[in-house]
Amino acid sequence: MNSSNKKPVIACDMDEVVADVYDKFLKIYATTYNRVLKKEDYWGKKIYQIDGAIKLRDVLYDKGFFADLPVMKDSQEVLQELQEKYEIFFVSAAMEFSNSLVDKRNWAQQHFPFIPWKNIVLCGSKRIIRADYMIDDHPRNLVDFDGKGLLYTSSHNIDENRFTRVNNWQEVRDFFKNEE
Amino acid sequence: MNSSNKKPVIACDMDEVVADVYDKFLKIYATTYNRVLKKEDYWGKKIYQIDGAIKLRDVLYDKGFFADLPVMKDSQEVLQELQEKYEIFFVSAAMEFSNSLVDKRNWAQQHFPFIPWKNIVLCGSKRIIRADYMIDDHPRNLVDFDGKGLLYTSSHNIDENRFTRVNNWQEVRDFFKNEE
């Protein structure tokens, strides 16, 4: 991949890496169950894995769920910096949720206008992705990847220890500084 | 890719490989210009490259354009056969056209229900695709690919001679028989 004069490629996940899904889930949980969750209530799992909240996962199918997610702190600035030396692709497992497709495309274009539509991939399995680096919160995506995988910390992956972990976008920046 | 016990992967394009875009373009041309095109009128180019027809490309942005395309002859039967020995992914450059995303996902699920949604990829550049084989009508996608590329004949690629050419799905079947 890196043998030509092209830049090395970073495949960057969206949900829980550049898009803050938990922020929205916490608000929906608070409205649905009339209870504000604290970090210790959900840390270590997904919010819909909390007792009695399994139906909360259904909101992922709703039109608009992915349209207004907050942007993860520093992700815009760091990705724009990285673009000087790397080619950035957004690679998001979106195919389960029909309604998410156009929402995700538009969200990416709105908040990361410097990443062209040619560099957005909406998929299911990431087994088919070829890149030099992958930043993802799901260990299953990194297991099949044959480049360098970075595990972006999310509530559901805190016990995972097989991959280089990054806890925030400043740590992503630091990782790539050390790659130079 | 092929070092584990997993099946080798075929990345199969959609438009002009399993979905007949020309059939629909010809109908729209006939309605718009009140003229039925013959093969010699458009063979060697795209239909919207015919003099005066450039605005015809705009229909690609319309909601529903990709929803009711005819299925290419024998593609269902041959892909289902190939699935015994290969893992099939649909990989379609759809990201330019927001409205195409859900249409393409649903079309694939409707006509190829044996290919799971996890194996559908909607993207822009195919530089990021890792597979053992790619079947595509666009030489630009095969140039960057590091597996075996098959060029599926379409009106716009008839002068291309850098890749193994397949003219129909029986020839795809024959190619993979020879790979065994």
mmCIF file of C-alpha atoms in Angstrom:
data_model
loop_
_atom_site.group_PDB
_atom_site.id
_atom_site.type_symbol
_atom_site.label_atom_id
_atom_site.label_comp_id
_atom_site.label_asym_id
_atom_site.label_seq_id
_atom_site.Cartn_x
_atom_site.Cartn_y
_atom_site.Cartn_z
ATOM 1 C CA MET A 1 0.000 0.000 0.000
ATOM 2 C CA ASN A 2 2.841 2.298 0.903
ATOM 3 C CA SER A 3 5.161 1.386 -1.951
ATOM 4 C CA SER A 4 4.060 4.076 -4.402
ATOM 5 C CA ASN A 5 4.348 7.828 -3.978
ATOM 6 C CA LYS A 6 0.872 7.923 -2.490
ATOM 7 C CA LYS A 7 0.344 8.830 1.143
ATOM 8 C CA PRO A 8 -0.214 6.030 3.666
ATOM 9 C CA VAL A 9 -3.883 5.486 4.400
ATOM 10 C CA ILE A 10 -5.670 5.821 7.751
ATOM 11 C CA ALA A 11 -9.084 4.123 7.957
ATOM 12 C CA CYS A 12 -10.902 6.032 10.694
ATOM 13 C CA ASP A 13 -14.116 4.725 12.219
ATOM 14 C CA MET A 14 -16.948 7.181 12.920
ATOM 15 C CA ASP A 15 -19.200 6.116 15.849
ATOM 16 C CA GLU A 16 -17.417 6.468 19.193
ATOM 17 C CA VAL A 17 -14.271 7.689 17.428
ATOM 18 C CA VAL A 18 -15.244 10.970 15.779
ATOM 19 C CA ALA A 19 -19.002 10.902 16.570
ATOM 20 C CA ASP A 20 -20.188 10.816 20.191
ATOM 21 C CA VAL A 21 -22.954 8.207 20.230
ATOM 22 C CA TYR A 22 -22.899 7.857 24.035
ATOM 23 C CA ASP A 23 -23.761 11.509 24.532
ATOM 24 C CA LYS A 24 -26.969 10.963 22.566
ATOM 25 C CA PHE A 25 -27.746 7.600 24.190
ATOM 26 C CA LEU A 26 -27.410 9.161 27.651
ATOM 27 C CA LYS A 27 -29.929 11.859 26.726
ATOM 28 C CA ILE A 28 -32.374 9.315 25.299
ATOM 29 C CA TYR A 29 -31.940 7.114 28.382
ATOM 30 C CA ALA A 30 -32.643 10.082 30.663
ATOM 31 C CA THR A 31 -35.808 10.951 28.732
ATOM 32 C CA THR A 32 -37.005 7.345 28.446
ATOM 33 C CA TYR A 33 -36.313 6.195 32.023
ATOM 34 C CA ASN A 34 -36.380 9.552 33.789
ATOM 35 C CA ARG A 35 -32.954 8.867 35.234
ATOM 36 C CA VAL A 36 -29.596 10.509 34.549
ATOM 37 C CA LEU A 37 -26.859 7.874 34.284
ATOM 38 C CA LYS A 38 -23.462 8.395 35.841
ATOM 39 C CA LYS A 39 -20.301 7.044 34.268
ATOM 40 C CA GLU A 40 -20.111 4.166 36.779
ATOM 41 C CA ASP A 41 -23.607 3.054 35.727
ATOM 42 C CA TYR A 42 -22.549 2.220 32.168
ATOM 43 C CA TRP A 43 -18.738 2.181 32.052
ATOM 44 C CA GLY A 44 -17.614 -1.248 30.868
ATOM 45 C CA LYS A 45 -20.667 -1.912 28.705
ATOM 46 C CA LYS A 46 -23.005 -0.386 26.163
ATOM 47 C CA ILE A 47 -25.863 1.679 27.440
ATOM 48 C CA TYR A 48 -28.448 -0.682 26.014
ATOM 49 C CA GLN A 49 -26.772 -3.487 27.974
ATOM 50 C CA ILE A 50 -27.913 -1.880 31.226
ATOM 51 C CA ASP A 51 -30.679 -3.951 32.820
ATOM 52 C CA GLY A 52 -33.996 -3.331 31.127
ATOM 53 C CA ALA A 53 -32.612 -0.996 28.445
ATOM 54 C CA ILE A 54 -32.188 -3.445 25.556
ATOM 55 C CA LYS A 55 -34.975 -1.816 23.528
ATOM 56 C CA LEU A 56 -32.927 1.377 23.548
ATOM 57 C CA ARG A 57 -30.807 -0.126 20.758
ATOM 58 C CA ASP A 58 -33.809 0.245 18.432
ATOM 59 C CA VAL A 59 -33.191 3.993 18.170
ATOM 60 C CA LEU A 60 -30.210 3.160 15.956
ATOM 61 C CA TYR A 61 -32.728 2.329 13.224
ATOM 62 C CA ASP A 62 -34.451 5.722 13.462
ATOM 63 C CA LYS A 63 -34.082 8.247 10.677
ATOM 64 C CA GLY A 64 -31.999 11.114 11.999
ATOM 65 C CA PHE A 65 -30.339 9.287 14.911
ATOM 66 C CA PHE A 66 -26.902 9.729 13.355
ATOM 67 C CA ALA A 67 -27.632 13.174 11.885
ATOM 68 C CA ASP A 68 -26.886 15.346 14.899
ATOM 69 C CA LEU A 69 -24.278 13.501 16.964
ATOM 70 C CA PRO A 70 -21.713 15.717 18.692
ATOM 71 C CA VAL A 71 -18.189 15.687 17.279
ATOM 72 C CA MET A 72 -15.492 14.116 19.473
ATOM 73 C CA LYS A 73 -13.185 16.727 20.992
ATOM 74 C CA ASP A 74 -10.101 17.598 18.898
ATOM 75 C CA SER A 75 -10.944 15.060 16.171
ATOM 76 C CA GLN A 76 -11.433 17.699 13.466
ATOM 77 C CA GLU A 77 -8.194 19.499 14.226
ATOM 78 C CA VAL A 78 -6.094 16.326 14.490
ATOM 79 C CA LEU A 79 -7.505 14.695 11.343
ATOM 80 C CA GLN A 80 -6.928 17.868 9.368
ATOM 81 C CA GLU A 81 -3.307 17.924 10.570
ATOM 82 C CA LEU A 82 -2.823 14.244 9.760
ATOM 83 C CA GLN A 83 -4.138 14.831 6.254
ATOM 84 C CA GLU A 84 -0.867 16.517 5.361
ATOM 85 C CA LYS A 85 1.020 13.239 5.572
ATOM 86 C CA TYR A 86 -1.754 10.637 5.370
ATOM 87 C CA GLU A 87 -4.833 9.968 3.294
ATOM 88 C CA ILE A 88 -7.822 9.774 5.632
ATOM 89 C CA PHE A 89 -10.843 7.565 4.915
ATOM 90 C CA PHE A 90 -13.904 7.387 7.124
ATOM 91 C CA VAL A 91 -14.927 3.729 7.347
ATOM 92 C CA SER A 92 -18.173 3.157 9.203
ATOM 93 C CA ALA A 93 -20.161 -0.032 9.737
ATOM 94 C CA ALA A 94 -23.511 1.445 8.740
ATOM 95 C CA MET A 95 -25.135 -1.153 6.547
ATOM 96 C CA GLU A 96 -27.359 -2.683 9.264
ATOM 97 C CA PHE A 97 -29.196 0.634 9.539
ATOM 98 C CA SER A 98 -30.668 1.829 6.204
ATOM 99 C CA ASN A 99 -31.599 5.184 7.622
ATOM 100 C CA SER A 100 -28.092 5.844 8.847
ATOM 101 C CA LEU A 101 -26.552 5.861 5.374
ATOM 102 C CA VAL A 102 -27.461 9.327 4.190
ATOM 103 C CA ASP A 103 -27.265 10.709 7.742
ATOM 104 C CA LYS A 104 -23.687 9.496 8.101
ATOM 105 C CA ARG A 105 -22.601 10.736 4.689
ATOM 106 C CA ASN A 106 -24.038 14.184 5.383
ATOM 107 C CA TRP A 107 -22.689 14.326 8.949
ATOM 108 C CA ALA A 108 -19.181 13.558 7.712
ATOM 109 C CA GLN A 109 -19.417 16.182 4.975
ATOM 110 C CA GLN A 110 -20.804 18.768 7.406
ATOM 111 C CA HIS A 111 -18.232 18.367 10.176
ATOM 112 C CA PHE A 112 -15.219 17.193 8.172
ATOM 113 C CA PRO A 113 -15.557 19.094 4.870
ATOM 114 C CA PHE A 114 -11.835 18.579 4.215
ATOM 115 C CA ILE A 115 -12.442 14.829 3.789
ATOM 116 C CA PRO A 116 -13.885 14.338 0.271
ATOM 117 C CA TRP A 117 -16.879 12.078 -0.393
ATOM 118 C CA LYS A 118 -14.535 9.756 -2.293
ATOM 119 C CA ASN A 119 -12.986 8.946 1.076
ATOM 120 C CA ILE A 120 -16.160 7.863 2.870
ATOM 121 C CA VAL A 121 -16.891 4.131 3.136
ATOM 122 C CA LEU A 122 -20.130 2.768 4.573
ATOM 123 C CA CYS A 123 -19.913 -0.955 5.063
ATOM 124 C CA GLY A 124 -20.697 -3.928 7.239
ATOM 125 C CA SER A 125 -17.709 -6.192 7.812
ATOM 126 C CA LYS A 126 -14.384 -4.340 7.752
ATOM 127 C CA ARG A 127 -12.576 -7.494 6.648
ATOM 128 C CA ILE A 128 -12.507 -5.956 3.159
ATOM 129 C CA ILE A 129 -10.630 -2.798 4.196
ATOM 130 C CA ARG A 130 -7.041 -2.253 3.080
ATOM 131 C CA ALA A 131 -5.165 0.545 4.811
ATOM 132 C CA ASP A 132 -1.954 1.220 6.704
ATOM 133 C CA TYR A 133 -3.682 2.241 9.939
ATOM 134 C CA MET A 134 -7.136 1.692 11.394
ATOM 135 C CA ILE A 135 -8.588 3.676 14.311
ATOM 136 C CA ASP A 136 -11.611 1.841 15.695
ATOM 137 C CA ASP A 137 -13.404 1.165 18.975
ATOM 138 C CA HIS A 138 -14.332 -2.425 18.046
ATOM 139 C CA PRO A 139 -11.677 -5.106 18.613
ATOM 140 C CA ARG A 140 -13.373 -7.363 16.016
ATOM 141 C CA ASN A 141 -12.472 -4.857 13.281
ATOM 142 C CA LEU A 142 -8.837 -4.672 14.361
ATOM 143 C CA VAL A 143 -8.409 -8.449 14.631
ATOM 144 C CA ASP A 144 -8.910 -8.932 10.879
ATOM 145 C CA PHE A 145 -6.924 -5.857 9.886
ATOM 146 C CA ASP A 146 -3.410 -6.342 8.521
ATOM 147 C CA GLY A 147 -2.085 -2.807 9.093
ATOM 148 C CA LYS A 148 -1.488 -1.109 12.455
ATOM 149 C CA GLY A 149 -4.644 -0.990 14.548
ATOM 150 C CA LEU A 150 -5.403 1.648 17.192
ATOM 151 C CA LEU A 151 -8.166 0.894 19.676
ATOM 152 C CA TYR A 152 -10.055 4.079 20.532
ATOM 153 C CA THR A 153 -11.308 3.802 24.106
ATOM 154 C CA SER A 154 -15.032 3.404 24.500
ATOM 155 C CA SER A 155 -17.077 2.171 27.442
ATOM 156 C CA HIS A 156 -17.533 -1.278 25.893
ATOM 157 C CA ASN A 157 -13.814 -1.977 25.189
ATOM 158 C CA ILE A 158 -12.062 -1.036 28.434
ATOM 159 C CA ASP A 159 -11.013 -4.622 29.231
ATOM 160 C CA GLU A 160 -9.427 -5.202 25.827
ATOM 161 C CA ASN A 161 -5.621 -5.348 25.839
ATOM 162 C CA ARG A 162 -4.513 -6.723 22.480
ATOM 163 C CA PHE A 163 -4.109 -3.388 20.687
ATOM 164 C CA THR A 164 -2.418 -0.016 21.016
ATOM 165 C CA ARG A 165 -4.939 2.058 22.922
ATOM 166 C CA VAL A 166 -5.739 5.735 22.376
ATOM 167 C CA ASN A 167 -7.968 7.476 24.915
ATOM 168 C CA ASN A 168 -8.545 10.745 23.080
ATOM 169 C CA TRP A 169 -7.492 12.613 19.964
ATOM 170 C CA GLN A 170 -4.421 14.121 21.605
ATOM 171 C CA GLU A 171 -3.162 10.576 22.049
ATOM 172 C CA VAL A 172 -3.907 9.875 18.379
ATOM 173 C CA ARG A 173 -1.818 12.940 17.492
ATOM 174 C CA ASP A 174 1.021 11.702 19.729
ATOM 175 C CA PHE A 175 0.920 8.221 18.203
ATOM 176 C CA PHE A 176 1.385 9.547 14.693
ATOM 177 C CA LYS A 177 4.142 11.945 15.793
ATOM 178 C CA ASN A 178 6.069 8.884 16.930
ATOM 179 C CA GLU A 179 5.489 7.219 13.531
ATOM 180 C CA GLU A 180 7.387 9.956 11.672
ATOM 181 C CA MET B 1 -5.949 -12.419 2.680
ATOM 182 C CA ASN B 2 -5.983 -16.036 1.727
ATOM 183 C CA SER B 3 -3.638 -17.307 4.419
ATOM 184 C CA SER B 4 -6.292 -18.220 7.002
ATOM 185 C CA ASN B 5 -9.034 -20.796 6.701
ATOM 186 C CA LYS B 6 -11.422 -18.129 5.445
ATOM 187 C CA LYS B 7 -12.698 -18.183 1.887
ATOM 188 C CA PRO B 8 -10.992 -15.933 -0.663
ATOM 189 C CA VAL B 9 -12.884 -12.704 -1.216
ATOM 190 C CA ILE B 10 -14.447 -11.417 -4.436
ATOM 191 C CA ALA B 11 -15.244 -7.687 -4.502
ATOM 192 C CA CYS B 12 -18.022 -7.376 -7.068
ATOM 193 C CA ASP B 13 -19.067 -4.002 -8.453
ATOM 194 C CA MET B 14 -22.791 -3.288 -8.913
ATOM 195 C CA ASP B 15 -23.532 -0.790 -11.730
ATOM 196 C CA GLU B 16 -22.896 -2.320 -15.154
ATOM 197 C CA VAL B 17 -21.791 -5.588 -13.540
ATOM 198 C CA VAL B 18 -24.880 -6.897 -11.742
ATOM 199 C CA ALA B 19 -27.197 -3.891 -12.317
ATOM 200 C CA ASP B 20 -28.074 -2.810 -15.865
ATOM 201 C CA VAL B 21 -27.747 0.974 -15.833
ATOM 202 C CA TYR B 22 -27.667 1.247 -19.629
ATOM 203 C CA ASP B 23 -31.088 -0.321 -19.978
ATOM 204 C CA LYS B 24 -32.528 2.473 -17.843
ATOM 205 C CA PHE B 25 -30.483 5.217 -19.520
ATOM 206 C CA LEU B 26 -31.699 4.081 -22.942
ATOM 207 C CA LYS B 27 -35.309 4.343 -21.795
ATOM 208 C CA ILE B 28 -34.765 7.801 -20.303
ATOM 209 C CA TYR B 29 -32.954 8.918 -23.478
ATOM 210 C CA ALA B 30 -35.836 7.688 -25.629
ATOM 211 C CA THR B 31 -38.364 9.565 -23.488
ATOM 212 C CA THR B 32 -36.278 12.742 -23.243
ATOM 213 C CA TYR B 33 -35.154 12.991 -26.881
ATOM 214 C CA ASN B 34 -37.934 11.010 -28.535
ATOM 215 C CA ARG B 35 -35.357 8.781 -30.202
ATOM 216 C CA VAL B 36 -34.510 5.113 -29.662
ATOM 217 C CA LEU B 37 -30.738 4.615 -29.640
ATOM 218 C CA LYS B 38 -29.138 1.661 -31.397
ATOM 219 C CA LYS B 39 -26.034 -0.009 -30.040
ATOM 220 C CA GLU B 40 -23.813 1.712 -32.635
ATOM 221 C CA ASP B 41 -25.051 5.098 -31.422
ATOM 222 C CA TYR B 42 -23.534 4.699 -27.950
ATOM 223 C CA TRP B 43 -21.129 1.745 -28.068
ATOM 224 C CA GLY B 44 -17.672 2.961 -27.036
ATOM 225 C CA LYS B 45 -18.914 5.706 -24.722
ATOM 226 C CA LYS B 46 -21.407 6.507 -22.003
ATOM 227 C CA ILE B 47 -24.862 7.501 -23.053
ATOM 228 C CA TYR B 48 -24.553 10.958 -21.555
ATOM 229 C CA GLN B 49 -21.429 11.451 -23.697
ATOM 230 C CA ILE B 50 -23.589 11.418 -26.828
ATOM 231 C CA ASP B 51 -23.781 14.914 -28.339
ATOM 232 C CA GLY B 52 -26.219 17.082 -26.441
ATOM 233 C CA ALA B 53 -27.032 14.476 -23.775
ATOM 234 C CA ILE B 54 -24.668 15.581 -20.982
ATOM 235 C CA LYS B 55 -27.546 16.708 -18.756
ATOM 236 C CA LEU B 56 -28.784 13.114 -18.772
ATOM 237 C CA ARG B 57 -26.104 12.322 -16.157
ATOM 238 C CA ASP B 58 -28.117 14.381 -13.660
ATOM 239 C CA VAL B 59 -30.654 11.556 -13.331
ATOM 240 C CA LEU B 60 -28.019 9.679 -11.311
ATOM 241 C CA TYR B 61 -28.777 12.099 -8.450
ATOM 242 C CA ASP B 62 -32.519 11.339 -8.504
ATOM 243 C CA LYS B 63 -34.106 9.413 -5.665
ATOM 244 C CA GLY B 64 -35.141 6.042 -7.028
ATOM 245 C CA PHE B 65 -32.849 5.951 -10.061
ATOM 246 C CA PHE B 66 -30.980 2.934 -8.680
ATOM 247 C CA ALA B 67 -34.041 1.342 -7.078
ATOM 248 C CA ASP B 68 -35.448 -0.517 -10.071
ATOM 249 C CA LEU B 69 -32.508 -1.371 -12.332
ATOM 250 C CA PRO B 70 -32.765 -4.705 -14.138
ATOM 251 C CA VAL B 71 -30.472 -7.489 -12.927
ATOM 252 C CA MET B 72 -27.711 -8.566 -15.313
ATOM 253 C CA LYS B 73 -28.408 -11.947 -16.899
ATOM 254 C CA ASP B 74 -27.065 -14.965 -14.965
ATOM 255 C CA SER B 75 -25.438 -12.807 -12.263
ATOM 256 C CA GLN B 76 -27.646 -14.124 -9.463
ATOM 257 C CA GLU B 77 -27.097 -17.763 -10.352
ATOM 258 C CA VAL B 78 -23.331 -17.443 -10.842
ATOM 259 C CA LEU B 79 -22.742 -15.408 -7.659
ATOM 260 C CA GLN B 80 -24.755 -17.895 -5.644
ATOM 261 C CA GLU B 81 -22.618 -20.712 -7.039
ATOM 262 C CA LEU B 82 -19.390 -18.836 -6.361
ATOM 263 C CA GLN B 83 -20.464 -18.269 -2.777
ATOM 264 C CA GLU B 84 -19.709 -21.913 -2.034
ATOM 265 C CA LYS B 85 -15.985 -21.334 -2.447
ATOM 266 C CA TYR B 86 -15.660 -17.554 -2.149
ATOM 267 C CA GLU B 87 -16.928 -14.787 0.091
ATOM 268 C CA ILE B 88 -18.749 -12.261 -2.080
ATOM 269 C CA PHE B 89 -18.853 -8.540 -1.250
ATOM 270 C CA PHE B 90 -20.737 -5.966 -3.291
ATOM 271 C CA VAL B 91 -18.524 -2.892 -3.567
ATOM 272 C CA SER B 92 -20.187 0.059 -5.252
ATOM 273 C CA ALA B 93 -18.945 3.611 -5.755
ATOM 274 C CA ALA B 94 -22.115 5.293 -4.535
ATOM 275 C CA MET B 95 -20.963 8.124 -2.313
ATOM 276 C CA GLU B 96 -21.295 10.875 -4.954
ATOM 277 C CA PHE B 97 -25.044 10.277 -5.007
ATOM 278 C CA SER B 98 -26.694 10.604 -1.568
ATOM 279 C CA ASN B 99 -29.992 9.291 -2.845
ATOM 280 C CA SER B 100 -28.412 6.162 -4.241
ATOM 281 C CA LEU B 101 -27.266 4.852 -0.853
ATOM 282 C CA VAL B 102 -30.480 3.387 0.477
ATOM 283 C CA ASP B 103 -31.647 2.448 -3.050
ATOM 284 C CA LYS B 104 -28.496 0.407 -3.640
ATOM 285 C CA ARG B 105 -28.603 -1.287 -0.262
ATOM 286 C CA ASN B 106 -32.231 -2.290 -0.764
ATOM 287 C CA TRP B 107 -31.716 -3.340 -4.398
ATOM 288 C CA ALA B 108 -28.865 -5.643 -3.384
ATOM 289 C CA GLN B 109 -30.907 -7.173 -0.568
ATOM 290 C CA GLN B 110 -33.928 -7.622 -2.832
ATOM 291 C CA HIS B 111 -32.188 -9.313 -5.754
ATOM 292 C CA PHE B 112 -29.280 -11.007 -3.961
ATOM 293 C CA PRO B 113 -30.778 -12.001 -0.605
ATOM 294 C CA PHE B 114 -28.051 -14.623 -0.182
ATOM 295 C CA ILE B 115 -25.451 -11.831 0.173
ATOM 296 C CA PRO B 116 -25.761 -10.481 3.756
ATOM 297 C CA TRP B 117 -25.814 -6.750 4.512
ATOM 298 C CA LYS B 118 -22.441 -7.192 6.214
ATOM 299 C CA ASN B 119 -21.038 -7.813 2.746
ATOM 300 C CA ILE B 120 -22.257 -4.608 1.094
ATOM 301 C CA VAL B 121 -19.806 -1.715 0.772
ATOM 302 C CA LEU B 122 -20.830 1.712 -0.521
ATOM 303 C CA CYS B 123 -17.799 3.879 -1.114
ATOM 304 C CA GLY B 124 -16.082 6.397 -3.325
ATOM 305 C CA SER B 125 -12.496 5.483 -4.155
ATOM 306 C CA LYS B 126 -11.873 1.724 -4.226
ATOM 307 C CA ARG B 127 -8.220 2.231 -3.320
ATOM 308 C CA ILE B 128 -9.185 1.126 0.204
ATOM 309 C CA ILE B 129 -10.554 -2.276 -0.843
ATOM 310 C CA ARG B 130 -8.688 -5.469 0.066
ATOM 311 C CA ALA B 131 -9.833 -8.618 -1.692
ATOM 312 C CA ASP B 132 -8.492 -11.490 -3.743
ATOM 313 C CA TYR B 133 -10.550 -10.691 -6.845
ATOM 314 C CA MET B 134 -12.331 -7.601 -8.122
ATOM 315 C CA ILE B 135 -14.954 -7.619 -10.881
ATOM 316 C CA ASP B 136 -15.476 -4.072 -12.150
ATOM 317 C CA ASP B 137 -16.246 -2.153 -15.328
ATOM 318 C CA HIS B 138 -13.950 0.783 -14.449
ATOM 319 C CA PRO B 139 -10.241 0.370 -15.256
ATOM 320 C CA ARG B 140 -9.387 3.035 -12.635
ATOM 321 C CA ASN B 141 -10.618 0.704 -9.883
ATOM 322 C CA LEU B 142 -8.577 -2.242 -11.160
ATOM 323 C CA VAL B 143 -5.362 -0.218 -11.569
ATOM 324 C CA ASP B 144 -5.072 0.381 -7.810
ATOM 325 C CA PHE B 145 -6.192 -3.117 -6.838
ATOM 326 C CA ASP B 146 -3.567 -5.620 -5.692
ATOM 327 C CA GLY B 147 -5.552 -8.822 -6.247
ATOM 328 C CA LYS B 148 -6.719 -10.266 -9.574
ATOM 329 C CA GLY B 149 -8.883 -7.820 -11.494
ATOM 330 C CA LEU B 150 -11.564 -8.777 -14.011
ATOM 331 C CA LEU B 151 -12.828 -6.081 -16.348
ATOM 332 C CA TYR B 152 -16.538 -6.546 -16.990
ATOM 333 C CA THR B 153 -17.312 -5.303 -20.496
ATOM 334 C CA SER B 154 -19.333 -2.130 -20.693
ATOM 335 C CA SER B 155 -19.787 0.307 -23.543
ATOM 336 C CA HIS B 156 -17.271 2.777 -22.076
ATOM 337 C CA ASN B 157 -14.391 0.291 -21.601
ATOM 338 C CA ILE B 158 -14.230 -1.590 -24.910
ATOM 339 C CA ASP B 159 -10.818 -0.164 -25.867
ATOM 340 C CA GLU B 160 -9.190 -1.142 -22.574
ATOM 341 C CA ASN B 161 -6.724 -4.034 -22.818
ATOM 342 C CA ARG B 162 -4.752 -4.131 -19.557
ATOM 343 C CA PHE B 163 -7.030 -6.563 -17.698
ATOM 344 C CA THR B 164 -8.640 -9.979 -18.027
ATOM 345 C CA ARG B 165 -11.934 -9.249 -19.741
ATOM 346 C CA VAL B 166 -15.280 -10.901 -19.034
ATOM 347 C CA ASN B 167 -18.172 -10.175 -21.391
ATOM 348 C CA ASN B 168 -20.969 -11.787 -19.427
ATOM 349 C CA TRP B 169 -21.611 -13.870 -16.324
ATOM 350 C CA GLN B 170 -20.980 -17.170 -18.094
ATOM 351 C CA GLU B 171 -17.454 -15.938 -18.721
ATOM 352 C CA VAL B 172 -17.149 -15.026 -15.031
ATOM 353 C CA ARG B 173 -18.195 -18.581 -14.180
ATOM 354 C CA ASP B 174 -15.605 -19.979 -16.614
ATOM 355 C CA PHE B 175 -12.850 -17.775 -15.197
ATOM 356 C CA PHE B 176 -13.402 -19.070 -11.666
ATOM 357 C CA LYS B 177 -13.636 -22.676 -12.869
ATOM 358 C CA ASN B 178 -10.112 -22.244 -14.189
ATOM 359 C CA GLU B 179 -8.965 -20.857 -10.830
ATOM 360 C CA GLU B 180 -9.806 -24.086 -9.009
#
